[in-house]
Each structure stands twice: as structure tokens, then as C-alpha cells.
Amino acid sequence: MSKKWVYIQDLGSYVGQEITLKGWVYNTRSSGSKIKFLLLRDGTGYIQCVLFQGETLQEYLDQFSLLTQESSVIVTGIVREEKRALGGFELGLTSFEIVHKTEDYPITPKEHGTGFLMDQRHLWIRSKRQHAVLRVRAEVIRLCREFFDKNGFLCVDAPILTPSACEGTTTLFEVGYFGEKAYLTQSGQLYSEATARAFGKVYCFGPTFRAEKSKTRKHLTEFWMLEPEVSFATLDENMELAENLVEYVIQKIMETREPELKSLERNCDVLKKYRAPFERLHYNDAAKMLEKGSPDFKYGSDFGAPQETFLTSKYDKPFFVHRFPKAIKAFYMKQDPEDATLSLSCDLLAPEGYGEVIGGGCREESIDVLLKEIEKHKLDQKDFEWYLDLRRYGSAPSAGFGLGIERAVAWICGIEHVRETIPFPRMLERLRP
Amino acid sequence: MSKKWVYIQDLGSYVGQEITLKGWVYNTRSSGSKIKFLLLRDGTGYIQCVLFQGETLQEYLDQFSLLTQESSVIVTGIVREEKRALGGFELGLTSFEIVHKTEDYPITPKEHGTGFLMDQRHLWIRSKRQHAVLRVRAEVIRLCREFFDKNGFLCVDAPILTPSACEGTTTLFEVGYFGEKAYLTQSGQLYSEATARAFGKVYCFGPTFRAEKSKTRKHLTEFWMLEPEVSFATLDENMELAENLVEYVIQKIMETREPELKSLERNCDVLKKYRAPFERLHYNDAAKMLEKGSPDFKYGSDFGAPQETFLTSKYDKPFFVHRFPKAIKAFYMKQDPEDATLSLSCDLLAPEGYGEVIGGGCREESIDVLLKEIEKHKLDQKDFEWYLDLRRYGSAPSAGFGLGIERAVAWICGIEHVRETIPFPRMLERLRP
């Protein structure tokens, strides 16, 4: 009795037709013995299926009690418009078949602790909240790629296995590579500088790794990073690119994922106000604000969570802090020609307490300066000979940034912890499932 | 004297206007003392710039000899349509500025050995051939994503750091994970089965790793894999999805990358014929063909390069081989209900000698069968408890496949070795640059 198999997300094209859906029982309820409701999910949406005495055989009414939570089922019925129903349609069930009856599904409508849910991540992702977050994530990724593809950037992947550190040596994961030591990439940036010399403007997008021992709501050991790099770009052009990207993603996400954001109780009116240009705050000016307002801050140091929280409380839109002290930045960051103690760097801080979602800047183009910095940072010059070649042959200004996808998704969704923004989070003490 | 900075790929909008380009010297030539030609690349294209006595100052004519290969330059001039020129435009130079003069660029127009070029990969990617291949790669990736996004699939990333093997234990890269042992993923498939139960139809796309000790033209240790997974799909539906994907990518790539394919001397007429449906050859029938034609083959074994070469010589389109012996497949592959020695698996073999580009099949949905297989394959059940949960709670048929991006790009480009299809290849004895 199976009819054409369709998905809930496509039901609008099948009103009045008898079709088949394949999915899982989300929940059930009865209204007396003559009418029964099955809320079905097929991964693309939810639909209320109605079993009505007279429309279906008695055997299906009798078997209804077998439809336990998360049992897999194949249902056939007629699609009806129903304004009051979730999604705008309901299915008048004519028959169903239980593929697999689930007993004692571990995640019930009652409250569970996060540790328990994280252990059940392979099942937890079936719940409505995780659905909403991961559907936003997928769309953020799609929009980021679309933004760069439309703007003439080429996607050029950086390698994951690398012979040396890029962002300091304290957070490296080591891999045995046929008797050699390799490291998981911390950032594709050094490689993106090479590809930007080849292709002008590029981006890479892939997983990056930091062996962070800190357990905070912002840290994963494995996270996805989007990293554009533009040859000949200035710091201002870099900030423009970053704000245009952020505006594009946030404004566009509302076109397709507003229902998910609302289900997460995200205030979309606040998001709609995040339009470029974003303010640009010099590090020195930020430092003055902090010295007045945040007693723990010392000029010259990086921002921690208290400083970010303080600064973001002063703005109702994302904003840049630029020209951080050279001493706290990576070896390749270009010195500010107007103040040798500062660098041509920029971070984008998200409001609502989210803090840094983008970090970037201009790269040093002089080989002599770079050689000194490599020595100062106690790095092995041999490891960077290929990178130095980019200054030997056709050196040019270059600027770019990294957008951490999970932090951006947490901010856009308005959720507390990045662990929910990636399908299978990896953290200190969390390598499973 | 700098004007609006534009890219070569956008020159069509600036005919008759004076603009600025930023890029690198590809080569130069002179025609007497009054006219000089600079072939400039900016990463998005190439353009001939003409320096003509009378149109520019004498100082630029005098400095022309400083324009060595791969020097970085900023040039200003007037865009002219010129049908005979590469790209259809030329630039009447009014001025230029050398940003960095390159001396002794290592890659000259003369022939270089592959080992040398691989060591110079960070520079080699600036050459025309590598440009063409990597631009095809970027577009293949974009089209794959577009195909799935358009067809209602959700992109759900699988983790890279995993606690256990997925495709056998002999090719694992081990990572130290805060005192625990972790492994780099060999495939996202086990995780995609979990996400397909959550979202119906999904794909993941990311780097995967195999510690392959073999040095062949088809093997990388780090390669990107696209892996869709569909809950409730049959083997036939899986093959349909695969052939539709391949047709989509190959037909669409010609719309934007035909110039690159032609520059690689790829016969595009051959590619244009690769339209679905593709033939489906039962393993038993393939075995009969091989037993007649390829003396080294024994029924029950997997195909090696000689068998793939023999079979692909019989077809002028991609084709599937399905129902490989169960014994040579991974533990999760579903048994063929019509022959217990076979599996519901399928490979797509590319013609022209390229062989396997897709491998996939149906996953075992019975927990009892899976438990026996885990034991038979000497795997540790404890590592797979979460995967077994997918059979405990709402088990359902599931099918999917993996498309190796580098093999697909090599085939589409018609090039010999996968090492040129990824920006920074990783192979046995090759972890640099």
C-alpha cells in the first residue's frame, strides 16, 4: 500500500494526494478510541498524522499503541492543508508499517543533565533544539561559501597534517607520520598566504585543532574555521570584508532559518540590526575604556573574558578592535608603521557577551623582519623556509582573517555553549561518541 | 596615479576605463624600443599589458627590464577590448609600480622534475596548469555541495578525531589526545548514519585520512571525501543518487570551467557524453568477464588496478559494479538477501582507466547481525556501542557512499596523478611544504 515516498519538507507539492513518508515517531496522543494522533519526524520536518475511525482500517487503530517514541515507521496517507498544524499540513493516515519498534528510548521529554546528553550525542541530535542549531549551522556554512564564491574568491583547501606550528607550540596535537612527527593544523593561514599569491583572493574552510586544556563555553579542541586571505589588501579592506561577510550571513540566515531561530527563542529583531559598517575601536582607545571600567586590565595585554564582556556591553552591534600590541600576536603579524609596539591586527567582537568571533590582520611582507620574528618566537627557521619563499618571490601585502564557525553559530543562535553547535563536539575529556 | 583596484576576472565591466590591477609578472617581451608587452597575472586571470611610447612616460619604458618573472606589481592603464588577446582584453599601460622585484624565481619555463616541483608546491600552484586543476577542484566541490543542498540534504560534519577505526585498523593515524589514544577519521560514514537518523538525508564533506604505505598515482594519506547518507534508501536508490550527482557535476563543470579543461587538453566531448543512467554490473557478471579476460583474477576477491583497467576498457561511460563479496567489505555492509556471500554494496568505476571514484552501499540494520560481524572482524564492541544504539532505537535501512574528491578531479581533468588535484598533497614521504 506504499505510495510515492516524499519528504515532509516537500509536502506543499502534494496536497490532496496520497503519499508515503518514512520516519520516526516523535510522540502520540489519543482522543478517545476513534481518533489518534501521531507526530512524525522524517528529519526534514514534523507532521501531525491523524488516524480516524472510518478513514482507516480497525487494525491500524488497534496497533497504534505499538508506536513508541523513536520507533521507525513507514506511513501512507493523504496530505491536507491545516493552518493550525505545525508546518501547515497534516496527513490523514490510511495505513502504517512499523519498521523497528523502539523500547526505552533513553532521551525522554523529561529534563536530562548535559553530561548525559553529551554521551548520547548520536541520539540527542534527533531532538528539536539540536535540529534547530545544526540546521542553522549548515546554513551559516552554506552562506559563508556563497558569499566568497559570489565575490570571486577561490576555495583552496589548506592541509590538516602539517610539519610545524602556526599559532604557538603549546596547543599542538601530535600525529605519528611514518616515523616522523606531524601536527594537526591550528589554522590554514600560512598556506592561504601561499594560495593568495597564486589566486589573488582565496578562502579555506576546514577543521582546525587546538589542544586547549581549558574547559570554557567557547572552546573546542576540534573546530571549523573559515579563513579568507587577500593579496594586496590593507587592514581597512580586511575589516570591510569581514563586516560584509558577517552582515551577509546574518541577514540571509533570516530568510531560511527564522523558524529555527525562533524555536531557540532567539530575538531576531536584534539580529536584523546587525548591519555593516561596524565600529572600529583602536586598541589604545579600548584600553582607556578598560582602564576606567575593568580593574583587572593592564595596558599591553590581550583581552580575556572579563574585558570582552565589558567592551561588548558598550556596543549594541558587532565592532572591531584593531591594532593589538605586537607582542601578544603571532610572529607573522605586521607591525603598525605608526607605532612599532602595535600590530596591524583586528578582531571582531560580537555583542550580547559573545566576544571574539573573528581574528585577523595584515601579514609581514619583509623577509628581514620575518626572520627576526621567527628568532624572537624561538621557532625553527628551517620549518618556515617555504613560507619565507613567499617573501623571496613576489612578496606583497596580504591580509585575512579566521571566522570560527562554532562561535559564530552560538552567537547567531543565541545559545550559551559551543558544544551544541557542532554535530560531534571534541573537548578536553570528550572524544566520544 | 592609482585608480580603482579591480580584478582581471571582472575587466569586462571596465572597458574604456582607467583602472588599477595588482598582481605578478608572468612574462614580458619587447617589440623594438617603442613597444613592450607585460603578461600580468593577478590570480583571477591573465592580461596582456601594452606599454607604448606616446601613451606612457619614458621612465616606465626605461624601467621595463626590471619586471622579472613573479615580481609583484601594481599597474594602471586603460582597458581595451582585443579579440586576439588571451581573455579578450588588453590593458594600455599608463604607469606601473614594482612592489617587490623577484630574483631567480625557481620555476622557469624550462622542464622541471616532479620531485622538485612538489618541493616547490607553494610556488608551483602559481603556474597555469596547477591553476587550471585547482580551479576545477574548487568548482567540483561547489557543485557537489550545490547538488545536495538543492536536493534537500543537510550538511552535517563528521568529527576528525575519533576513538576507533571505521575502515580497518591497518591504515590508522594515531593522535595523542590528553593521554588517550585517538585516530584520524578514515571516513565520516558511521557518524553520518547517526545524522541520517536525525535528519533523513545528509552529507558530510571533509578531510579523511589513511596511513597508506602504497605509492600509487591514486593514493594520498590526506584526502577530501564527500559522503551522503540516506535513511530508508535501497541499493538502487543509492546508485541513482550517485549517478545523478556525477552527471550534475560533470555537465555543470563545463559551463564554467571549459577553458581550464581545454588548457589541460581534456577532451570535453567525451565528458559531455557522461549522462545518467549508468550501467549496473553485478559482481558475478564482472567476475565472469574478468575470468575470461584477466588471468590474475580469482572469484571472491576485490578488484586491483589490472581488473579495474580491464573492466573500464569495456565501457565508454562510468558504470557501477554492485554486490561485492561480503568477506571483502567492512563490517557494517549489509548482506545480500539473495546470496549470503554477497553484500549490498556498489562502486562507481570511471572509464578511461580511472577506476573507482565512488564506493558505497547499504548498512546492516539488525543489531544481532552487526554484533556477529563486529566479533568476526575482531573489533571491540565497546567502541561501537553508540553505533549499535542506532539499531536499538529506531533502526531503519540506510545507504550512502563516499566520493573521493581528488580521484574525481583527476578523472574530470584527465590528469595522471592525484597529487596535482589538492593544493598541498600528503603522501608517504611527503609532509612538506
PDB file of C-alpha atoms in Angstrom, chain A residues 179-395:
ATOM      1  CA  GLY A 179      58.165   7.674  11.756  1.00  0.00           C
ATOM      2  CA  GLU A 180      58.106  11.482  11.503  1.00  0.00           C
ATOM      3  CA  LYS A 181      56.281  13.890  13.769  1.00  0.00           C
ATOM      4  CA  ALA A 182      53.382  15.766  12.266  1.00  0.00           C
ATOM      5  CA  TYR A 183      50.888  18.158  13.859  1.00  0.00           C
ATOM      6  CA  LEU A 184      47.216  18.825  13.287  1.00  0.00           C
ATOM      7  CA  THR A 185      46.749  22.269  11.782  1.00  0.00           C
ATOM      8  CA  GLN A 186      45.860  25.129  14.104  1.00  0.00           C
ATOM      9  CA  SER A 187      44.965  27.395  11.203  1.00  0.00           C
ATOM     10  CA  GLY A 188      45.236  27.254   7.415  1.00  0.00           C
ATOM     11  CA  GLN A 189      46.569  30.768   7.301  1.00  0.00           C
ATOM     12  CA  LEU A 190      50.215  30.243   6.365  1.00  0.00           C
ATOM     13  CA  TYR A 191      49.071  28.067   3.474  1.00  0.00           C
ATOM     14  CA  SER A 192      46.387  30.552   2.496  1.00  0.00           C
ATOM     15  CA  GLU A 193      49.095  33.175   2.098  1.00  0.00           C
ATOM     16  CA  ALA A 194      50.711  30.898  -0.480  1.00  0.00           C
ATOM     17  CA  THR A 195      47.436  30.285  -2.287  1.00  0.00           C
ATOM     18  CA  ALA A 196      46.550  34.005  -2.167  1.00  0.00           C
ATOM     19  CA  ARG A 197      49.806  34.717  -4.037  1.00  0.00           C
ATOM     20  CA  ALA A 198      48.659  32.177  -6.605  1.00  0.00           C
ATOM     21  CA  PHE A 199      44.959  33.057  -6.861  1.00  0.00           C
ATOM     22  CA  GLY A 200      44.688  36.651  -5.591  1.00  0.00           C
ATOM     23  CA  LYS A 201      41.798  36.140  -3.183  1.00  0.00           C
ATOM     24  CA  VAL A 202      41.104  32.787  -1.623  1.00  0.00           C
ATOM     25  CA  TYR A 203      39.439  31.115   1.302  1.00  0.00           C
ATOM     26  CA  CYS A 204      39.873  27.826   3.011  1.00  0.00           C
ATOM     27  CA  PHE A 205      37.330  26.139   5.177  1.00  0.00           C
ATOM     28  CA  GLY A 206      38.032  23.076   7.225  1.00  0.00           C
ATOM     29  CA  PRO A 207      38.595  21.636  10.659  1.00  0.00           C
ATOM     30  CA  THR A 208      41.356  23.110  12.815  1.00  0.00           C
ATOM     31  CA  PHE A 209      42.707  21.846  16.103  1.00  0.00           C
ATOM     32  CA  ARG A 210      43.925  23.255  19.382  1.00  0.00           C
ATOM     33  CA  ALA A 211      44.866  21.060  22.300  1.00  0.00           C
ATOM     34  CA  GLU A 212      43.190  23.516  24.702  1.00  0.00           C
ATOM     35  CA  LYS A 213      43.262  22.350  28.266  1.00  0.00           C
ATOM     36  CA  SER A 214      40.697  24.981  29.233  1.00  0.00           C
ATOM     37  CA  LYS A 215      37.096  23.991  29.798  1.00  0.00           C
ATOM     38  CA  THR A 216      35.113  27.050  28.830  1.00  0.00           C
ATOM     39  CA  ARG A 217      31.904  27.567  26.947  1.00  0.00           C
ATOM     40  CA  LYS A 218      33.885  28.892  23.976  1.00  0.00           C
ATOM     41  CA  HIS A 219      36.494  26.161  23.490  1.00  0.00           C
ATOM     42  CA  LEU A 220      36.501  23.030  21.404  1.00  0.00           C
ATOM     43  CA  THR A 221      39.642  21.065  20.535  1.00  0.00           C
ATOM     44  CA  GLU A 222      38.316  20.472  17.012  1.00  0.00           C
ATOM     45  CA  PHE A 223      36.500  23.335  15.350  1.00  0.00           C
ATOM     46  CA  TRP A 224      35.802  24.537  11.841  1.00  0.00           C
ATOM     47  CA  MET A 225      37.362  27.722  10.605  1.00  0.00           C
ATOM     48  CA  LEU A 226      36.681  29.847   7.568  1.00  0.00           C
ATOM     49  CA  GLU A 227      39.793  31.741   6.521  1.00  0.00           C
ATOM     50  CA  PRO A 228      39.860  34.200   3.631  1.00  0.00           C
ATOM     51  CA  GLU A 229      43.126  35.775   2.525  1.00  0.00           C
ATOM     52  CA  VAL A 230      43.560  38.603   0.043  1.00  0.00           C
ATOM     53  CA  SER A 231      46.823  39.606  -1.599  1.00  0.00           C
ATOM     54  CA  PHE A 232      47.469  43.370  -1.568  1.00  0.00           C
ATOM     55  CA  ALA A 233      44.654  44.043   0.931  1.00  0.00           C
ATOM     56  CA  THR A 234      45.047  46.632   3.683  1.00  0.00           C
ATOM     57  CA  LEU A 235      43.802  46.392   7.250  1.00  0.00           C
ATOM     58  CA  ASP A 236      40.805  48.577   6.399  1.00  0.00           C
ATOM     59  CA  GLU A 237      39.929  46.435   3.409  1.00  0.00           C
ATOM     60  CA  ASN A 238      40.238  43.373   5.616  1.00  0.00           C
ATOM     61  CA  MET A 239      37.775  44.803   8.136  1.00  0.00           C
ATOM     62  CA  GLU A 240      35.405  45.730   5.322  1.00  0.00           C
ATOM     63  CA  LEU A 241      35.499  42.185   4.011  1.00  0.00           C
ATOM     64  CA  ALA A 242      34.825  40.799   7.480  1.00  0.00           C
ATOM     65  CA  GLU A 243      31.879  43.089   8.185  1.00  0.00           C
ATOM     66  CA  ASN A 244      30.359  42.418   4.777  1.00  0.00           C
ATOM     67  CA  LEU A 245      30.608  38.683   5.378  1.00  0.00           C
ATOM     68  CA  VAL A 246      29.011  38.898   8.807  1.00  0.00           C
ATOM     69  CA  GLU A 247      26.224  41.150   7.569  1.00  0.00           C
ATOM     70  CA  TYR A 248      25.566  38.821   4.621  1.00  0.00           C
ATOM     71  CA  VAL A 249      25.337  35.693   6.737  1.00  0.00           C
ATOM     72  CA  ILE A 250      23.163  37.239   9.448  1.00  0.00           C
ATOM     73  CA  GLN A 251      20.751  38.956   7.094  1.00  0.00           C
ATOM     74  CA  LYS A 252      20.449  35.941   4.779  1.00  0.00           C
ATOM     75  CA  ILE A 253      20.055  33.382   7.541  1.00  0.00           C
ATOM     76  CA  MET A 254      16.780  35.017   8.473  1.00  0.00           C
ATOM     77  CA  GLU A 255      15.374  34.224   5.023  1.00  0.00           C
ATOM     78  CA  THR A 256      15.534  30.483   5.572  1.00  0.00           C
ATOM     79  CA  ARG A 257      16.146  29.772   9.253  1.00  0.00           C
ATOM     80  CA  GLU A 258      13.938  32.222  11.089  1.00  0.00           C
ATOM     81  CA  PRO A 259      11.634  29.396  12.324  1.00  0.00           C
ATOM     82  CA  GLU A 260      14.623  27.571  13.807  1.00  0.00           C
ATOM     83  CA  LEU A 261      15.954  30.763  15.409  1.00  0.00           C
ATOM     84  CA  LYS A 262      12.552  31.481  16.892  1.00  0.00           C
ATOM     85  CA  SER A 263      12.272  27.952  18.239  1.00  0.00           C
ATOM     86  CA  LEU A 264      15.555  28.691  20.034  1.00  0.00           C
ATOM     87  CA  GLU A 265      13.913  31.853  21.391  1.00  0.00           C
ATOM     88  CA  ARG A 266      16.478  33.977  19.591  1.00  0.00           C
ATOM     89  CA  ASN A 267      15.449  37.595  19.314  1.00  0.00           C
ATOM     90  CA  CYS A 268      15.577  38.028  15.537  1.00  0.00           C
ATOM     91  CA  ASP A 269      14.853  41.760  15.742  1.00  0.00           C
ATOM     92  CA  VAL A 270      18.213  42.187  17.432  1.00  0.00           C
ATOM     93  CA  LEU A 271      19.942  40.183  14.689  1.00  0.00           C
ATOM     94  CA  LYS A 272      18.251  42.231  11.972  1.00  0.00           C
ATOM     95  CA  LYS A 273      20.008  45.351  13.298  1.00  0.00           C
ATOM     96  CA  TYR A 274      23.466  43.877  12.708  1.00  0.00           C
ATOM     97  CA  ARG A 275      24.222  45.754   9.506  1.00  0.00           C
ATOM     98  CA  ALA A 276      27.619  46.945   8.302  1.00  0.00           C
ATOM     99  CA  PRO A 277      29.607  49.127   8.754  1.00  0.00           C
ATOM    100  CA  PHE A 278      30.687  48.121  12.254  1.00  0.00           C
ATOM    101  CA  GLU A 279      32.585  50.498  14.513  1.00  0.00           C
ATOM    102  CA  ARG A 280      36.368  50.342  14.667  1.00  0.00           C
ATOM    103  CA  LEU A 281      37.940  50.806  18.048  1.00  0.00           C
ATOM    104  CA  HIS A 282      41.697  51.331  18.309  1.00  0.00           C
ATOM    105  CA  TYR A 283      43.316  49.097  20.916  1.00  0.00           C
ATOM    106  CA  ASN A 284      44.574  52.190  22.727  1.00  0.00           C
ATOM    107  CA  ASP A 285      41.033  53.547  22.985  1.00  0.00           C
ATOM    108  CA  ALA A 286      39.716  50.189  24.100  1.00  0.00           C
ATOM    109  CA  ALA A 287      42.475  50.116  26.699  1.00  0.00           C
ATOM    110  CA  LYS A 288      41.367  53.512  28.039  1.00  0.00           C
ATOM    111  CA  MET A 289      37.788  52.283  28.351  1.00  0.00           C
ATOM    112  CA  LEU A 290      39.005  49.175  30.137  1.00  0.00           C
ATOM    113  CA  GLU A 291      41.301  51.046  32.487  1.00  0.00           C
ATOM    114  CA  LYS A 292      38.348  53.106  33.598  1.00  0.00           C
ATOM    115  CA  GLY A 293      35.856  50.261  33.790  1.00  0.00           C
ATOM    116  CA  SER A 294      37.627  46.932  34.287  1.00  0.00           C
ATOM    117  CA  PRO A 295      40.132  46.942  37.169  1.00  0.00           C
ATOM    118  CA  ASP A 296      41.906  43.731  36.072  1.00  0.00           C
ATOM    119  CA  PHE A 297      43.199  45.114  32.792  1.00  0.00           C
ATOM    120  CA  LYS A 298      46.810  46.080  32.136  1.00  0.00           C
ATOM    121  CA  TYR A 299      47.802  48.018  29.004  1.00  0.00           C
ATOM    122  CA  GLY A 300      49.577  45.751  26.541  1.00  0.00           C
ATOM    123  CA  SER A 301      47.778  42.587  27.444  1.00  0.00           C
ATOM    124  CA  ASP A 302      45.248  40.607  25.452  1.00  0.00           C
ATOM    125  CA  PHE A 303      41.556  40.615  26.302  1.00  0.00           C
ATOM    126  CA  GLY A 304      40.184  37.835  28.442  1.00  0.00           C
ATOM    127  CA  ALA A 305      36.547  37.050  29.016  1.00  0.00           C
ATOM    128  CA  PRO A 306      36.030  39.903  31.584  1.00  0.00           C
ATOM    129  CA  GLN A 307      37.472  42.506  29.188  1.00  0.00           C
ATOM    130  CA  GLU A 308      35.446  41.223  26.251  1.00  0.00           C
ATOM    131  CA  THR A 309      32.291  41.196  28.356  1.00  0.00           C
ATOM    132  CA  PHE A 310      32.944  44.755  29.493  1.00  0.00           C
ATOM    133  CA  LEU A 311      33.644  46.075  25.991  1.00  0.00           C
ATOM    134  CA  THR A 312      30.771  44.259  24.301  1.00  0.00           C
ATOM    135  CA  SER A 313      28.388  45.684  26.901  1.00  0.00           C
ATOM    136  CA  LYS A 314      29.171  49.127  25.455  1.00  0.00           C
ATOM    137  CA  TYR A 315      28.013  48.280  21.925  1.00  0.00           C
ATOM    138  CA  ASP A 316      24.742  47.025  20.508  1.00  0.00           C
ATOM    139  CA  LYS A 317      26.322  45.857  17.239  1.00  0.00           C
ATOM    140  CA  PRO A 318      29.447  43.822  16.447  1.00  0.00           C
ATOM    141  CA  PHE A 319      32.571  46.012  16.447  1.00  0.00           C
ATOM    142  CA  PHE A 320      36.251  45.766  15.621  1.00  0.00           C
ATOM    143  CA  VAL A 321      39.163  46.264  17.926  1.00  0.00           C
ATOM    144  CA  HIS A 322      42.263  46.898  15.819  1.00  0.00           C
ATOM    145  CA  ARG A 323      45.998  47.347  16.314  1.00  0.00           C
ATOM    146  CA  PHE A 324      46.592  44.984  19.227  1.00  0.00           C
ATOM    147  CA  PRO A 325      50.082  45.004  20.770  1.00  0.00           C
ATOM    148  CA  LYS A 326      52.605  43.275  18.541  1.00  0.00           C
ATOM    149  CA  ALA A 327      53.979  41.296  21.483  1.00  0.00           C
ATOM    150  CA  ILE A 328      50.777  39.300  22.019  1.00  0.00           C
ATOM    151  CA  LYS A 329      50.322  38.399  18.350  1.00  0.00           C
ATOM    152  CA  ALA A 330      51.736  35.623  16.163  1.00  0.00           C
ATOM    153  CA  PHE A 331      55.149  36.049  14.521  1.00  0.00           C
ATOM    154  CA  TYR A 332      53.731  36.825  11.065  1.00  0.00           C
ATOM    155  CA  MET A 333      51.540  39.769  12.130  1.00  0.00           C
ATOM    156  CA  LYS A 334      52.629  43.032  10.533  1.00  0.00           C
ATOM    157  CA  GLN A 335      53.923  45.857  12.681  1.00  0.00           C
ATOM    158  CA  ASP A 336      51.916  49.080  12.704  1.00  0.00           C
ATOM    159  CA  PRO A 337      54.047  51.618  10.797  1.00  0.00           C
ATOM    160  CA  GLU A 338      52.695  54.342  13.100  1.00  0.00           C
ATOM    161  CA  ASP A 339      53.583  52.595  16.369  1.00  0.00           C
ATOM    162  CA  ALA A 340      56.180  49.826  16.413  1.00  0.00           C
ATOM    163  CA  THR A 341      54.707  48.318  19.586  1.00  0.00           C
ATOM    164  CA  LEU A 342      51.377  47.662  17.845  1.00  0.00           C
ATOM    165  CA  SER A 343      50.325  45.369  15.011  1.00  0.00           C
ATOM    166  CA  LEU A 344      48.016  45.681  12.022  1.00  0.00           C
ATOM    167  CA  SER A 345      45.589  43.221  13.537  1.00  0.00           C
ATOM    168  CA  CYS A 346      41.840  43.242  14.069  1.00  0.00           C
ATOM    169  CA  ASP A 347      39.301  41.211  15.998  1.00  0.00           C
ATOM    170  CA  LEU A 348      35.567  41.367  15.531  1.00  0.00           C
ATOM    171  CA  LEU A 349      33.755  41.185  18.859  1.00  0.00           C
ATOM    172  CA  ALA A 350      30.137  40.085  18.910  1.00  0.00           C
ATOM    173  CA  PRO A 351      27.763  41.849  21.282  1.00  0.00           C
ATOM    174  CA  GLU A 352      25.470  40.189  23.817  1.00  0.00           C
ATOM    175  CA  GLY A 353      28.560  38.960  25.645  1.00  0.00           C
ATOM    176  CA  TYR A 354      29.765  36.644  22.850  1.00  0.00           C
ATOM    177  CA  GLY A 355      33.084  38.365  22.234  1.00  0.00           C
ATOM    178  CA  GLU A 356      35.656  37.411  19.598  1.00  0.00           C
ATOM    179  CA  VAL A 357      34.243  35.651  16.543  1.00  0.00           C
ATOM    180  CA  ILE A 358      36.836  36.858  14.023  1.00  0.00           C
ATOM    181  CA  GLY A 359      40.565  37.427  14.365  1.00  0.00           C
ATOM    182  CA  GLY A 360      42.865  38.587  11.610  1.00  0.00           C
ATOM    183  CA  GLY A 361      45.167  41.213  10.223  1.00  0.00           C
ATOM    184  CA  CYS A 362      47.966  42.051   7.822  1.00  0.00           C
ATOM    185  CA  ARG A 363      50.933  39.738   7.332  1.00  0.00           C
ATOM    186  CA  GLU A 364      54.511  40.899   7.471  1.00  0.00           C
ATOM    187  CA  GLU A 365      55.871  41.077   3.933  1.00  0.00           C
ATOM    188  CA  SER A 366      59.543  41.823   4.624  1.00  0.00           C
ATOM    189  CA  ILE A 367      61.756  38.757   4.863  1.00  0.00           C
ATOM    190  CA  ASP A 368      64.219  40.552   7.146  1.00  0.00           C
ATOM    191  CA  VAL A 369      61.547  41.437   9.688  1.00  0.00           C
ATOM    192  CA  LEU A 370      60.077  37.928   9.498  1.00  0.00           C
ATOM    193  CA  LEU A 371      63.455  36.300  10.120  1.00  0.00           C
ATOM    194  CA  LYS A 372      63.884  38.361  13.276  1.00  0.00           C
ATOM    195  CA  GLU A 373      60.377  37.486  14.452  1.00  0.00           C
ATOM    196  CA  ILE A 374      60.960  33.771  13.865  1.00  0.00           C
ATOM    197  CA  GLU A 375      64.071  34.016  16.018  1.00  0.00           C
ATOM    198  CA  LYS A 376      62.300  36.064  18.673  1.00  0.00           C
ATOM    199  CA  HIS A 377      59.469  33.495  18.865  1.00  0.00           C
ATOM    200  CA  LYS A 378      62.063  30.689  19.105  1.00  0.00           C
ATOM    201  CA  LEU A 379      60.714  28.950  16.021  1.00  0.00           C
ATOM    202  CA  ASP A 380      62.876  26.819  13.761  1.00  0.00           C
ATOM    203  CA  GLN A 381      63.625  28.778  10.584  1.00  0.00           C
ATOM    204  CA  LYS A 382      64.022  25.531   8.635  1.00  0.00           C
ATOM    205  CA  ASP A 383      60.320  24.783   9.121  1.00  0.00           C
ATOM    206  CA  PHE A 384      59.377  28.107   7.552  1.00  0.00           C
ATOM    207  CA  GLU A 385      61.671  28.204   4.515  1.00  0.00           C
ATOM    208  CA  TRP A 386      58.707  27.608   2.195  1.00  0.00           C
ATOM    209  CA  TYR A 387      56.792  30.393   3.929  1.00  0.00           C
ATOM    210  CA  LEU A 388      59.782  32.704   3.611  1.00  0.00           C
ATOM    211  CA  ASP A 389      59.820  31.930  -0.117  1.00  0.00           C
ATOM    212  CA  LEU A 390      56.564  33.886  -0.333  1.00  0.00           C
ATOM    213  CA  ARG A 391      58.665  36.951   0.612  1.00  0.00           C
ATOM    214  CA  ARG A 392      61.565  35.990  -1.661  1.00  0.00           C
ATOM    215  CA  TYR A 393      59.414  35.661  -4.749  1.00  0.00           C
ATOM    216  CA  GLY A 394      56.817  38.314  -5.463  1.00  0.00           C
ATOM    217  CA  SER A 395      56.264  39.476  -1.906  1.00  0.00           C
TER     218      SER A 395
END
